[in-house]
Coordinates of C-alpha atoms in Angstrom, one line a residue:
Chain P
M1157 CA -3.9 -88.9 44.5
T1158 CA -6.1 -85.8 43.8
V1159 CA -4.0 -82.9 42.3
L1160 CA -7.0 -80.4 41.8
T1161 CA -10.1 -79.9 43.7
G1162 CA -13.1 -77.4 43.6
R1163 CA -15.5 -77.3 45.9
G1164 CA -18.8 -75.5 45.6
L1165 CA -17.5 -73.3 42.9
E1166 CA -19.4 -70.1 42.2
K1167 CA -18.7 -67.2 40.1
T1168 CA -21.2 -64.1 39.3
Y1169 CA -20.0 -61.2 37.4
K1170 CA -21.9 -58.0 36.1
L1171 CA -22.2 -57.4 32.5
E1172 CA -23.8 -54.0 32.1
S1173 CA -26.3 -53.4 34.7
Q1174 CA -27.0 -57.8 34.9
T1175 CA -25.7 -59.9 37.2
V1176 CA -24.2 -63.4 35.3
H1177 CA -24.3 -66.5 37.3
A1178 CA -21.7 -68.2 35.2
L1179 CA -21.1 -70.9 37.9
R1180 CA -23.8 -72.1 40.4
G1181 CA -22.0 -74.6 43.1
V1182 CA -19.7 -76.7 41.1
D1183 CA -17.4 -79.4 42.4
V1184 CA -14.6 -80.8 40.4
D1185 CA -11.9 -83.6 41.2
V1186 CA -9.0 -84.3 39.1
A1187 CA -7.0 -87.0 40.0
A1188 CA -3.1 -87.6 38.8
G1189 CA -3.4 -89.1 35.3
D1190 CA -6.7 -88.4 34.6
Y1191 CA -8.3 -87.1 31.1
V1192 CA -11.2 -85.1 31.8
A1193 CA -13.6 -83.3 29.3
I1194 CA -15.8 -80.2 30.2
V1195 CA -18.3 -79.9 27.9
G1196 CA -21.4 -78.2 27.2
P1197 CA -23.3 -75.5 25.2
S1198 CA -21.9 -71.9 24.9
G1199 CA -22.2 -69.8 27.7
C1200 CA -22.3 -72.8 30.7
G1201 CA -19.6 -71.7 32.4
K1202 CA -17.0 -74.0 31.2
S1203 CA -14.4 -72.1 30.5
T1204 CA -15.2 -69.9 33.2
L1205 CA -14.6 -73.0 35.7
L1206 CA -11.3 -73.9 33.7
Q1207 CA -10.1 -70.3 34.4
L1208 CA -11.1 -70.9 38.2
L1209 CA -9.2 -74.1 38.0
G1210 CA -5.9 -72.6 36.6
G1211 CA -6.2 -69.6 39.0
I1212 CA -6.0 -66.6 36.6
D1213 CA -9.8 -66.0 38.2
T1214 CA -11.2 -66.0 41.6
P1215 CA -14.5 -67.9 42.5
S1216 CA -17.0 -65.6 43.7
A1217 CA -17.8 -68.4 46.3
G1218 CA -16.0 -72.0 47.2
R1219 CA -12.7 -73.1 47.0
I1220 CA -9.8 -74.6 45.1
E1221 CA -6.8 -76.8 45.9
L1222 CA -4.0 -77.7 43.7
L1223 CA -1.4 -80.4 45.3
G1224 CA -2.8 -79.5 48.9
T1225 CA -2.5 -75.7 48.5
R1226 CA -5.5 -73.8 48.8
L1227 CA -5.2 -71.1 46.0
D1228 CA -7.3 -68.1 47.8
T1229 CA -4.6 -68.3 50.4
L1230 CA -1.9 -67.3 48.1
D1231 CA -1.0 -63.6 47.0
D1232 CA -0.8 -62.8 43.2
R1233 CA 2.9 -63.6 43.5
A1234 CA 3.0 -67.0 44.7
L1235 CA -0.2 -67.8 42.4
T1236 CA 1.5 -66.4 39.6
R1237 CA 4.6 -69.0 40.5
L1238 CA 2.2 -71.8 41.0
R1239 CA 0.6 -71.3 37.4
L1240 CA 3.9 -70.8 36.2
T1241 CA 5.4 -74.0 37.6
K1242 CA 2.6 -76.6 38.3
L1243 CA 0.1 -75.4 35.4
G1244 CA 0.3 -75.8 32.0
F1245 CA -2.3 -73.6 29.7
V1246 CA -3.3 -74.3 26.2
F1247 CA -5.6 -71.8 24.8
Q1248 CA -8.0 -71.7 21.6
R1249 CA -6.3 -69.0 19.9
F1250 CA -2.6 -70.8 20.4
H1251 CA -1.5 -67.1 22.3
L1252 CA 2.0 -67.7 21.2
L1253 CA 4.1 -64.6 20.9
P1254 CA 4.5 -63.5 17.3
V1255 CA 7.8 -61.8 17.8
L1256 CA 9.7 -64.7 19.2
N1257 CA 10.4 -67.8 16.8
A1258 CA 8.9 -71.6 18.3
T1259 CA 12.0 -72.5 20.4
E1260 CA 11.9 -69.3 22.1
N1261 CA 8.3 -69.5 23.0
V1262 CA 8.3 -72.8 24.4
E1263 CA 11.6 -71.5 26.3
L1264 CA 9.8 -68.5 27.7
P1265 CA 8.2 -70.0 30.8
M1266 CA 11.4 -71.7 31.2
A1267 CA 13.3 -68.5 31.6
E1268 CA 10.5 -66.9 33.5
A1269 CA 11.5 -69.9 36.0
G1270 CA 14.9 -69.2 36.1
V1271 CA 16.0 -72.4 34.3
A1272 CA 19.4 -71.8 32.6
P1273 CA 19.7 -70.9 29.1
A1274 CA 21.7 -73.8 28.1
E1275 CA 19.4 -76.3 29.8
R1276 CA 16.0 -74.5 28.5
R1277 CA 17.0 -74.3 25.0
R1278 CA 18.2 -77.9 25.2
R1279 CA 14.5 -79.0 26.9
A1280 CA 13.0 -76.7 24.3
L1281 CA 14.3 -78.4 21.4
E1282 CA 13.3 -81.5 23.3
L1283 CA 9.9 -80.4 23.5
L1284 CA 9.5 -79.5 20.0
E1285 CA 11.0 -82.6 19.1
Y1286 CA 8.2 -84.2 20.9
V1287 CA 5.4 -82.4 19.3
G1288 CA 6.7 -83.3 15.7
L1289 CA 8.1 -79.6 15.0
R1290 CA 11.9 -80.0 15.6
A1291 CA 12.4 -78.9 11.9
R1292 CA 10.5 -75.8 12.4
A1293 CA 12.4 -74.6 15.7
R1294 CA 13.7 -71.3 14.3
H1295 CA 10.6 -70.5 12.7
R1296 CA 8.4 -67.5 13.9
A1297 CA 5.0 -67.9 15.4
T1298 CA 3.8 -65.8 12.5
Q1299 CA 5.3 -68.4 10.1
L1300 CA 3.6 -71.7 11.5
S1301 CA 0.3 -73.3 10.6
G1302 CA -2.4 -73.2 13.1
G1303 CA -1.8 -76.7 13.7
E1304 CA 1.9 -75.8 14.5
M1305 CA 1.4 -72.8 16.7
Q1306 CA -1.0 -75.1 18.7
R1307 CA 1.5 -78.0 18.8
V1308 CA 4.3 -75.5 20.1
A1309 CA 1.6 -74.0 22.5
I1310 CA 1.1 -77.3 24.0
A1311 CA 5.4 -77.4 24.1
R1312 CA 5.2 -74.3 26.2
A1313 CA 2.7 -75.7 28.2
L1314 CA 4.7 -78.5 29.2
A1315 CA 7.8 -76.7 29.6
N1316 CA 8.1 -76.6 33.3
R1317 CA 6.7 -80.1 34.1
P1318 CA 3.1 -79.3 35.1
A1319 CA 1.0 -81.3 37.1
V1320 CA -2.0 -80.5 35.2
I1321 CA -2.7 -79.2 31.4
L1322 CA -5.4 -76.9 31.3
A1323 CA -6.7 -76.7 27.8
D1324 CA -10.1 -74.2 26.7
E1325 CA -11.1 -75.4 23.2
P1326 CA -7.7 -76.6 21.8
T1327 CA -9.3 -77.4 18.5
G1328 CA -11.5 -74.8 18.2
E1329 CA -9.4 -72.8 15.6
L1330 CA -8.6 -75.9 13.9
D1331 CA -9.7 -78.0 10.8
A1332 CA -10.7 -81.7 11.4
A1333 CA -7.4 -83.2 9.9
T1334 CA -4.9 -80.6 12.4
G1335 CA -7.7 -81.0 15.3
R1336 CA -6.6 -84.7 14.7
E1337 CA -3.1 -84.3 15.5
I1338 CA -3.9 -82.3 18.6
L1339 CA -6.4 -85.2 19.6
N1340 CA -3.5 -87.6 19.1
L1341 CA -1.1 -85.5 21.0
F1342 CA -3.1 -85.3 24.0
R1343 CA -3.7 -89.2 23.7
R1344 CA -0.1 -89.6 23.6
L1345 CA 0.7 -87.2 26.5
N1346 CA -2.2 -88.8 28.9
G1347 CA -0.7 -92.1 28.2
E1348 CA 2.7 -91.2 29.4
G1349 CA 1.1 -89.7 33.0
T1350 CA 0.0 -86.4 32.1
T1351 CA -3.1 -85.0 33.9
L1352 CA -5.4 -83.1 31.1
V1353 CA -8.6 -81.0 31.8
V1354 CA -9.9 -80.0 28.6
V1355 CA -12.8 -77.7 27.4
T1356 CA -14.2 -78.4 24.2
H1357 CA -17.2 -78.7 21.9
D1358 CA -15.5 -81.1 19.8
D1359 CA -17.4 -84.6 20.3
R1360 CA -14.1 -86.0 19.4
L1361 CA -12.0 -84.8 21.9
A1362 CA -14.5 -85.4 24.3
G1363 CA -14.8 -89.1 23.5
E1364 CA -10.7 -89.5 23.8
A1365 CA -11.1 -88.4 27.5
G1366 CA -11.7 -90.8 30.7
R1367 CA -14.3 -88.7 32.0
V1368 CA -16.6 -86.5 30.7
I1369 CA -18.2 -83.3 32.9
R1370 CA -21.5 -82.5 31.3
M1371 CA -22.2 -78.6 32.1
L1372 CA -25.6 -77.1 31.6
D1373 CA -26.4 -73.1 33.2
G1374 CA -23.3 -72.9 35.3
R1375 CA -23.9 -76.5 37.0
I1376 CA -22.6 -79.9 36.4
E1377 CA -24.8 -82.4 34.9
G1378 CA -23.6 -85.9 35.0
Chain A
M1102 CA 14.4 -62.9 27.2
E1103 CA 12.4 -59.7 28.2
F1104 CA 15.2 -57.8 26.1
R1105 CA 14.6 -59.8 23.1
W1106 CA 10.9 -59.6 23.4
G1107 CA 10.8 -56.1 23.9
V1108 CA 13.3 -55.3 21.3
R1109 CA 11.5 -57.2 18.7
N1110 CA 8.1 -55.8 19.8
L1111 CA 9.4 -52.6 18.4
R1112 CA 9.8 -54.3 14.7
R1113 CA 5.9 -55.2 14.7
H1114 CA 5.1 -51.6 13.7
P1115 CA 8.5 -50.3 11.6
F1116 CA 6.5 -47.1 10.4
R1117 CA 5.3 -46.3 13.8
T1118 CA 8.6 -47.3 15.5
A1119 CA 10.7 -44.7 13.4
L1120 CA 8.3 -41.9 13.4
S1121 CA 8.8 -42.0 17.4
I1122 CA 12.5 -42.8 17.3
A1123 CA 12.5 -39.8 14.9
G1124 CA 10.4 -37.7 17.5
I1125 CA 12.8 -38.4 20.3
A1126 CA 15.7 -37.7 18.3
V1127 CA 14.1 -34.2 17.6
A1128 CA 13.2 -33.7 21.0
S1129 CA 16.9 -34.8 22.8
A1130 CA 18.5 -32.6 19.9
M1131 CA 16.7 -29.6 21.2
L1132 CA 17.5 -30.6 24.8
L1133 CA 21.1 -31.1 24.2
D1134 CA 21.3 -27.6 22.4
M1135 CA 19.3 -26.1 25.4
V1136 CA 21.9 -27.7 27.7
M1137 CA 25.0 -26.7 25.8
L1138 CA 23.2 -23.1 25.8
R1139 CA 22.6 -23.0 29.5
G1140 CA 25.9 -23.8 30.4
G1141 CA 27.8 -22.9 26.8
L1142 CA 27.4 -19.1 27.2
E1143 CA 29.1 -18.9 30.7
A1144 CA 32.1 -21.6 29.5
S1145 CA 32.8 -19.8 26.5
F1146 CA 33.0 -16.4 27.8
A1147 CA 35.2 -17.6 30.6
D1148 CA 37.2 -19.2 27.9
L1149 CA 37.4 -16.0 25.8
L1150 CA 38.3 -13.9 28.9
L1151 CA 41.3 -16.7 29.8
V1152 CA 42.4 -17.3 26.2
R1153 CA 45.7 -15.5 26.7
G1154 CA 46.0 -16.3 30.4
Y1155 CA 45.0 -12.4 31.9
Q1156 CA 42.7 -13.1 34.4
I1157 CA 41.7 -9.7 35.9
R1158 CA 40.3 -6.6 34.2
V1159 CA 40.9 -3.2 35.5
T1160 CA 38.4 -0.8 34.2
P1161 CA 36.9 2.7 35.0
K1162 CA 34.6 2.8 37.9
G1163 CA 31.2 1.7 37.4
T1164 CA 32.0 -0.2 33.9
L1165 CA 32.8 -3.5 32.3
P1166 CA 35.6 -4.0 30.0
L1167 CA 34.7 -1.9 26.6
D1168 CA 31.2 -1.5 27.7
S1169 CA 31.4 2.0 27.1
E1170 CA 33.7 4.8 26.3
A1171 CA 34.7 5.7 29.6
T1172 CA 38.8 5.7 30.1
L1173 CA 41.1 5.4 33.2
P1174 CA 43.6 8.3 33.3
D1175 CA 47.6 7.9 34.0
A1176 CA 47.9 4.4 32.2
T1177 CA 51.7 4.7 33.1
G1178 CA 51.0 4.9 36.7
L1179 CA 48.4 2.6 37.4
V1180 CA 50.4 -0.2 35.2
A1181 CA 53.3 0.3 37.6
T1182 CA 51.2 0.1 40.7
I1183 CA 49.7 -2.9 39.3
R1184 CA 53.1 -4.6 38.5
S1185 CA 54.2 -3.8 42.0
D1186 CA 51.9 -6.3 43.2
P1187 CA 53.8 -9.5 44.3
G1188 CA 50.8 -11.6 42.9
V1189 CA 51.0 -10.3 39.7
A1190 CA 52.8 -11.4 36.5
G1191 CA 51.7 -9.1 33.7
V1192 CA 49.8 -6.2 32.7
A1193 CA 48.5 -5.6 29.2
P1194 CA 47.0 -1.9 28.8
L1195 CA 44.7 -1.6 26.2
V1196 CA 43.6 1.4 24.3
A1197 CA 40.1 1.2 22.5
T1198 CA 38.8 3.7 19.6
S1199 CA 37.1 4.6 16.8
I1200 CA 39.8 5.8 14.2
Y1201 CA 39.6 6.0 10.2
G1202 CA 41.6 4.8 7.5
R1203 CA 42.0 5.3 3.9
R1204 CA 42.3 2.7 1.2
V1205 CA 45.8 1.5 -0.4
A1206 CA 44.3 1.9 -3.7
G1207 CA 43.5 5.6 -3.3
G1208 CA 40.0 7.6 -2.9
D1209 CA 38.7 10.4 -0.9
S1210 CA 35.9 8.1 1.3
L1211 CA 37.4 6.8 4.4
V1212 CA 36.9 3.6 5.9
T1213 CA 35.8 3.3 9.7
L1214 CA 38.2 1.4 12.1
F1215 CA 37.8 0.2 15.2
G1216 CA 41.6 1.1 17.0
Y1217 CA 43.2 -1.1 19.5
G1218 CA 46.6 0.3 21.3
I1219 CA 48.1 -2.4 22.7
D1220 CA 51.8 -3.0 24.2
P1221 CA 53.1 -6.1 22.4
R1222 CA 55.3 -7.1 25.2
D1223 CA 52.2 -7.9 27.2
Q1224 CA 49.3 -8.2 25.3
G1225 CA 45.5 -10.4 26.1
L1226 CA 44.2 -9.4 22.7
Y1227 CA 45.3 -10.9 19.8
Q1228 CA 46.8 -14.0 18.1
L1229 CA 49.5 -13.3 15.0
L1230 CA 48.0 -15.0 12.0
R1231 CA 51.0 -14.1 9.3
G1232 CA 53.9 -11.6 9.2
A1233 CA 55.4 -9.7 12.3
D1234 CA 54.2 -8.4 15.5
L1235 CA 55.1 -4.9 16.5
A1236 CA 58.2 -4.2 18.3
A1237 CA 57.3 -2.6 21.5
D1238 CA 58.6 0.8 20.3
D1239 CA 57.1 0.4 16.8
S1240 CA 55.6 4.0 16.2
A1241 CA 55.6 2.9 12.4
G1242 CA 54.1 -0.1 12.2
V1243 CA 50.2 -1.2 12.1
L1244 CA 48.6 -4.9 12.9
L1245 CA 45.4 -5.4 10.5
S1246 CA 42.3 -8.2 10.9
E1247 CA 41.5 -9.5 8.2
A1248 CA 38.6 -7.3 7.6
S1249 CA 40.3 -4.3 8.2
A1250 CA 43.1 -5.4 5.5
T1251 CA 40.5 -6.5 3.1
A1252 CA 38.6 -3.0 4.0
L1253 CA 41.8 -1.0 3.4
G1254 CA 42.8 -3.2 0.4
A1255 CA 46.3 -3.7 2.5
A1256 CA 48.4 -6.6 2.5
I1257 CA 51.9 -7.1 4.9
G1258 CA 54.6 -4.7 3.9
D1259 CA 52.0 -2.0 2.7
T1260 CA 51.7 1.5 3.9
V1261 CA 48.4 2.6 5.2
T1262 CA 47.2 5.5 6.5
L1263 CA 45.2 6.0 9.7
L1264 CA 43.0 9.0 10.7
G1265 CA 42.4 9.9 14.4
V1266 CA 39.4 10.8 15.9
L1267 CA 37.8 14.3 14.0
D1268 CA 37.8 17.6 15.5
P1269 CA 34.3 18.9 16.1
Q1270 CA 35.6 22.4 15.8
M1271 CA 37.7 21.8 12.3
A1272 CA 35.6 18.9 11.0
A1273 CA 38.5 17.1 10.3
P1274 CA 41.1 14.4 11.9
A1275 CA 43.1 15.6 14.5
M1276 CA 45.9 13.6 13.4
E1277 CA 46.8 11.4 10.2
R1278 CA 49.6 8.7 10.4
R1279 CA 51.0 6.6 7.3
L1280 CA 52.0 3.1 9.0
V1281 CA 53.6 -0.2 7.6
V1282 CA 51.4 -3.4 7.8
R1283 CA 53.4 -5.7 9.8
G1284 CA 51.1 -8.5 10.1
V1285 CA 47.4 -9.8 9.9
V1286 CA 46.3 -10.9 13.4
Q1287 CA 42.8 -12.2 15.0
W1288 CA 41.8 -9.9 17.6
L1289 CA 40.2 -12.2 20.0
Y1290 CA 37.2 -9.9 20.8
D1291 CA 36.1 -8.7 17.5
Y1292 CA 32.7 -9.5 16.1
R1293 CA 32.8 -11.2 12.8
E1294 CA 34.0 -9.1 10.0
Q1295 CA 35.1 -6.4 12.5
P1296 CA 37.7 -3.8 10.5
S1297 CA 40.0 -3.4 13.7
V1298 CA 43.8 -2.2 13.2
G1299 CA 46.2 -2.2 16.1
T1300 CA 49.5 0.1 17.0
V1301 CA 51.4 0.5 20.4
V1302 CA 49.1 2.5 22.9
P1303 CA 51.1 6.2 22.7
L1304 CA 50.5 6.2 19.2
M1305 CA 46.5 4.9 19.4
Q1306 CA 46.4 7.4 22.3
R1307 CA 47.1 10.2 20.0
L1308 CA 45.3 8.9 17.5
A1309 CA 42.1 9.2 20.2
R1310 CA 43.3 12.6 21.1
T1311 CA 44.0 10.9 25.0
E1312 CA 47.4 11.3 25.2
R1313 CA 47.6 14.2 27.6
E1314 CA 46.0 12.4 30.2
D1315 CA 47.8 8.9 29.5
R1316 CA 44.4 7.3 29.1
V1317 CA 43.5 3.4 28.4
S1318 CA 40.2 1.8 28.1
V1319 CA 41.2 -1.6 30.1
L1320 CA 44.0 -3.2 31.6
L1321 CA 44.0 -6.8 31.6
V1322 CA 46.3 -8.1 34.7
K1323 CA 47.7 -11.7 34.4
A1324 CA 48.1 -13.0 38.2
K1325 CA 51.4 -15.5 39.1
S1326 CA 48.9 -18.5 39.6
D1327 CA 44.9 -19.3 39.6
A1328 CA 45.3 -19.2 43.3
D1329 CA 46.5 -15.4 43.3
V1330 CA 43.5 -14.2 41.7
E1331 CA 41.5 -13.4 44.4
P1332 CA 43.9 -12.0 46.9
V1333 CA 45.0 -10.0 44.0
V1334 CA 41.9 -9.0 43.0
E1335 CA 41.4 -7.7 47.0
R1336 CA 44.6 -5.9 46.9
L1337 CA 44.0 -4.0 43.8
R1338 CA 40.4 -3.0 45.1
T1339 CA 42.1 -1.5 47.6
R1340 CA 44.9 0.2 45.9
L1341 CA 43.0 1.3 43.3
G1342 CA 40.0 2.9 44.5
G1343 CA 39.1 4.7 41.3
A1344 CA 38.9 1.9 39.5
E1345 CA 36.7 -1.5 39.1
V1346 CA 38.6 -4.3 39.3
N1347 CA 37.2 -7.7 38.5
G1348 CA 38.2 -11.3 38.0
V1349 CA 37.1 -13.6 35.4
A1350 CA 34.4 -15.2 37.9
D1351 CA 33.2 -11.7 38.6
L1352 CA 32.7 -11.0 35.0
V1353 CA 31.1 -14.3 34.4
R1354 CA 28.7 -13.1 37.3
H1355 CA 28.1 -10.1 35.5
F1356 CA 27.7 -11.6 32.1
Q1357 CA 25.3 -14.4 33.8
D1358 CA 23.0 -11.5 35.3
R1359 CA 22.9 -10.1 31.5
M1360 CA 22.1 -13.2 29.9
V1361 CA 19.7 -14.2 32.3
Y1362 CA 17.0 -14.6 29.6
F1363 CA 19.2 -17.1 27.5
R1364 CA 19.5 -19.1 30.6
Q1365 CA 15.5 -19.2 31.0
L1366 CA 14.7 -19.7 27.4
A1367 CA 16.9 -22.7 27.4
T1368 CA 15.3 -24.2 30.7
I1369 CA 12.1 -23.6 29.1
L1370 CA 12.7 -25.4 26.0
G1371 CA 14.7 -28.2 27.5
S1372 CA 12.0 -28.9 29.9
V1373 CA 9.4 -28.7 26.5
S1374 CA 11.9 -31.5 24.9
L1375 CA 11.7 -33.4 27.7
L1376 CA 8.0 -33.2 28.1
V1377 CA 7.8 -34.1 24.4
T1378 CA 9.9 -37.1 24.7
V1379 CA 7.7 -38.2 27.8
L1380 CA 4.6 -37.9 25.7
L1381 CA 5.9 -39.3 22.4
I1382 CA 7.2 -42.6 24.5
G1383 CA 4.2 -42.8 26.9
T1384 CA 1.9 -42.3 23.9
L1385 CA 3.6 -45.1 21.8
L1386 CA 3.7 -47.5 24.6
T1387 CA 0.4 -47.0 25.8
I1388 CA -0.9 -47.6 22.4
T1389 CA 1.3 -50.5 22.0
V1390 CA 0.3 -52.3 25.2
N1391 CA -3.4 -51.6 24.5
E1392 CA -3.1 -53.5 21.1
R1393 CA -1.5 -56.4 23.3
L1394 CA -3.6 -57.0 26.3
G1395 CA -4.8 -60.1 25.4
E1396 CA -1.2 -61.1 24.5
I1397 CA -0.1 -59.7 28.1
A1398 CA -2.9 -61.4 29.7
T1399 CA -2.0 -64.8 28.1
L1400 CA 1.5 -64.1 29.6
R1401 CA 0.1 -63.6 32.8
A1402 CA -1.7 -66.8 32.8
I1403 CA 1.1 -69.1 32.1
G1404 CA 3.0 -67.5 34.8
V1405 CA 4.6 -64.3 33.7
S1406 CA 5.2 -62.2 36.6
R1407 CA 4.4 -58.6 36.6
A1408 CA 7.9 -57.5 37.0
S1409 CA 8.9 -59.0 33.8
I1410 CA 5.9 -57.7 32.0
V1411 CA 7.3 -54.1 33.3
K1412 CA 10.6 -55.2 32.6
E1413 CA 9.5 -55.8 29.0
V1414 CA 7.7 -52.6 28.6
L1415 CA 10.5 -50.5 30.1
V1416 CA 13.0 -52.3 27.5
E1417 CA 10.9 -51.3 24.5
G1418 CA 10.8 -47.6 26.4
T1419 CA 14.3 -47.4 26.8
A1420 CA 15.2 -49.0 23.4
L1421 CA 13.2 -46.5 21.9
T1422 CA 15.1 -43.6 23.8
V1423 CA 18.7 -45.0 23.1
V1424 CA 18.3 -45.0 19.5
G1425 CA 16.6 -41.6 19.4
C1426 CA 18.9 -40.0 21.6
A1427 CA 21.9 -41.3 19.9
L1428 CA 20.5 -40.3 16.3
G1429 CA 19.5 -37.0 18.8
V1430 CA 23.3 -36.2 19.7
A1431 CA 24.1 -36.0 16.1
L1432 CA 21.4 -33.7 15.1
G1433 CA 21.8 -31.8 18.2
L1434 CA 25.6 -31.2 17.7
V1435 CA 24.7 -30.3 13.6
T1436 CA 22.0 -28.0 14.7
A1437 CA 24.2 -26.6 17.5
R1438 CA 26.7 -25.4 14.8
Y1439 CA 24.5 -24.2 12.5
L1440 CA 22.7 -22.0 15.2
D1441 CA 26.1 -20.7 16.6
E1442 CA 26.8 -19.3 13.3
I1443 CA 23.6 -17.6 13.1
L1444 CA 23.6 -16.7 17.0
T1445 CA 27.5 -15.0 16.6
S1446 CA 26.8 -13.0 13.7
F1447 CA 25.1 -10.9 15.4
P1448 CA 26.8 -7.3 15.4
G1449 CA 28.4 -6.6 19.1
L1450 CA 29.2 -10.1 19.6
P1451 CA 33.1 -11.6 19.2
A1452 CA 33.5 -14.2 16.7
T1453 CA 35.3 -16.4 19.0
F1454 CA 32.5 -17.0 21.1
S1455 CA 30.2 -19.5 21.2
F1456 CA 26.7 -20.2 22.2
F1457 CA 26.9 -23.8 22.2
V1458 CA 29.7 -25.7 23.7
P1459 CA 29.6 -29.2 23.2
R1460 CA 31.7 -30.3 26.4
T1461 CA 31.5 -33.8 27.8
P1462 CA 29.4 -33.1 30.9
N1463 CA 26.8 -31.2 28.4
V1464 CA 26.4 -34.0 25.9
V1465 CA 26.3 -36.4 29.1
T1466 CA 24.1 -34.6 31.2
A1467 CA 21.5 -34.4 28.0
I1468 CA 21.6 -38.2 27.5
L1469 CA 21.3 -39.2 30.9
V1470 CA 18.4 -37.2 31.0
T1471 CA 16.8 -38.3 28.1
L1472 CA 17.4 -41.7 29.0
L1473 CA 16.0 -41.5 32.5
T1474 CA 12.9 -39.4 31.0
G1475 CA 12.4 -42.5 28.4
A1476 CA 12.5 -45.0 31.2
L1477 CA 10.0 -43.1 33.6
A1478 CA 7.8 -42.5 30.5
G1479 CA 7.3 -46.0 30.2
L1480 CA 6.3 -46.4 33.8
Y1481 CA 2.4 -45.9 33.2
P1482 CA 2.1 -48.2 30.1
A1483 CA 4.2 -50.8 31.9
W1484 CA 1.7 -50.4 35.0
L1485 CA -0.9 -50.5 32.8
A1486 CA 0.4 -53.8 31.4
A1487 CA 1.0 -55.2 34.5
R1488 CA -2.4 -54.6 36.2
A1489 CA -4.5 -55.8 33.2
P1490 CA -7.1 -58.3 34.6
I1491 CA -6.6 -61.6 33.3
A1492 CA -10.0 -63.3 33.1
P1493 CA -11.5 -60.4 31.9
T1494 CA -9.5 -59.8 28.9
L1495 CA -9.1 -63.5 27.7
R1496 CA -12.5 -63.4 27.8
A1497 CA -12.6 -60.2 25.8
E1498 CA -10.3 -61.8 23.5
A1499 CA -12.2 -65.1 22.9
T1500 CA -15.4 -63.1 21.9

């Protein structure tokens, strides 16, 4: 079953006086349970593609469907709700809220989705247990290491049971050993049926993926 | 969640937050003081006029009470006429004049005194502090204020010498009387340290050389009920064509006309304090939001709605305002008391008068206006946060 589809995706934007063609007609299909790695040199358009697939940017041309819903037909409120409930995001720099502790960071998307406090607390602790951070549940984000922050970010991405997890360079800020932990976590998640789309420079991470999309100059190479 | 997040965000930069709160506290203290000043002057004036329950003043035509040296003739006749009105419960005649006193310890120099002639049975001018009141026909007794007791060196039971107004031909007082100090009173309309003395009306008239025409300065009239005041005023205006008849409301209106510059000052300074509050909160939150645009874009990316972002920024603004406002109320009350001390020490103002009256509606108004202003001041930064473009902000964060 296809979860996420992109057809004829193009993205151009102005950078000072120049027009940058970040994507030049990209087609992508992601099926349920897929583990897709998008690789390529810096500036090839892989992060842009991920942002378009995640509905946080709009294509200059082409269309994207998530679970049969065309994203270009949604207004901001509906698109935000879709991102909240159907997608999970993991960023290179973790982007946890430093003023909240690990549990509260994981609870945040559930609170936004209207999950009752007791239920979201229970699920947040369950997810922290899953990523191996139950003992760090009450620590502020600033009190965690890089690897721990990324695991909390993964737990946050899983909070509303999304259809797809989109990860942008999830090991980019981590050392080799810590990156391996994230790699293992992704392998475990995919093994349990989670659909993953990962943008990476990390060959080990790409090697774990079931399918690798190689990009160059805004196009898919293979 | 927005509440927890918003409040904790303020702790990220404690010094900056503390400075902002201090600024808001000062601005809201100023606003509170100005609100108290704006309404307090009139309220205090009305309270002062009504303190003994006399709601009407009868004065010479074209004057206000103790506004000039003009007097009303035939006081006995006027009092009888007013008392005959069915809505009147009492009339208190008052003679006010400058006289002189001789110190108990002796010496040649005279003390200038403010003399009141009162009817002890029906008076709206003083409160007894110690000793005894005058009897209705006590032409051998005198009441002193604390200031006149000090100036004359007199205590209760002492005999003091009062001298009437000077005869311009003789350059000597027209009359000299030795009187026994019966009590010490607080004259309600005295300015601070005003050396005032009081005797029965006929005696003060003799000291003021107005006894032949039976003149008084003011007649204070007490209506049987507040509902009677307006009808009594109207009837007395008709019956006492040669006199000015004003209810407290009329006097407050006259007072408002005279004090209009105070009200304008209060309005301007109050508005400035609100503007300062808006600028402080708006600036702080705009800086904070700009610093956190990446964080906000991330939250938008993971599905946090614009409404939640707006709520969070408004929570920060409101939290700043609440804390600043609470401190501001305390600061405002303290500064109001201090400023009141300074302003009421101006000559010619009754010491019991207040410029800053901390009435609950004033305090509540100042708090509500400050809170509303604080919330509104957060709107622009909240809008800025909610409209932050997600993808470009994340791209900028990544580089």
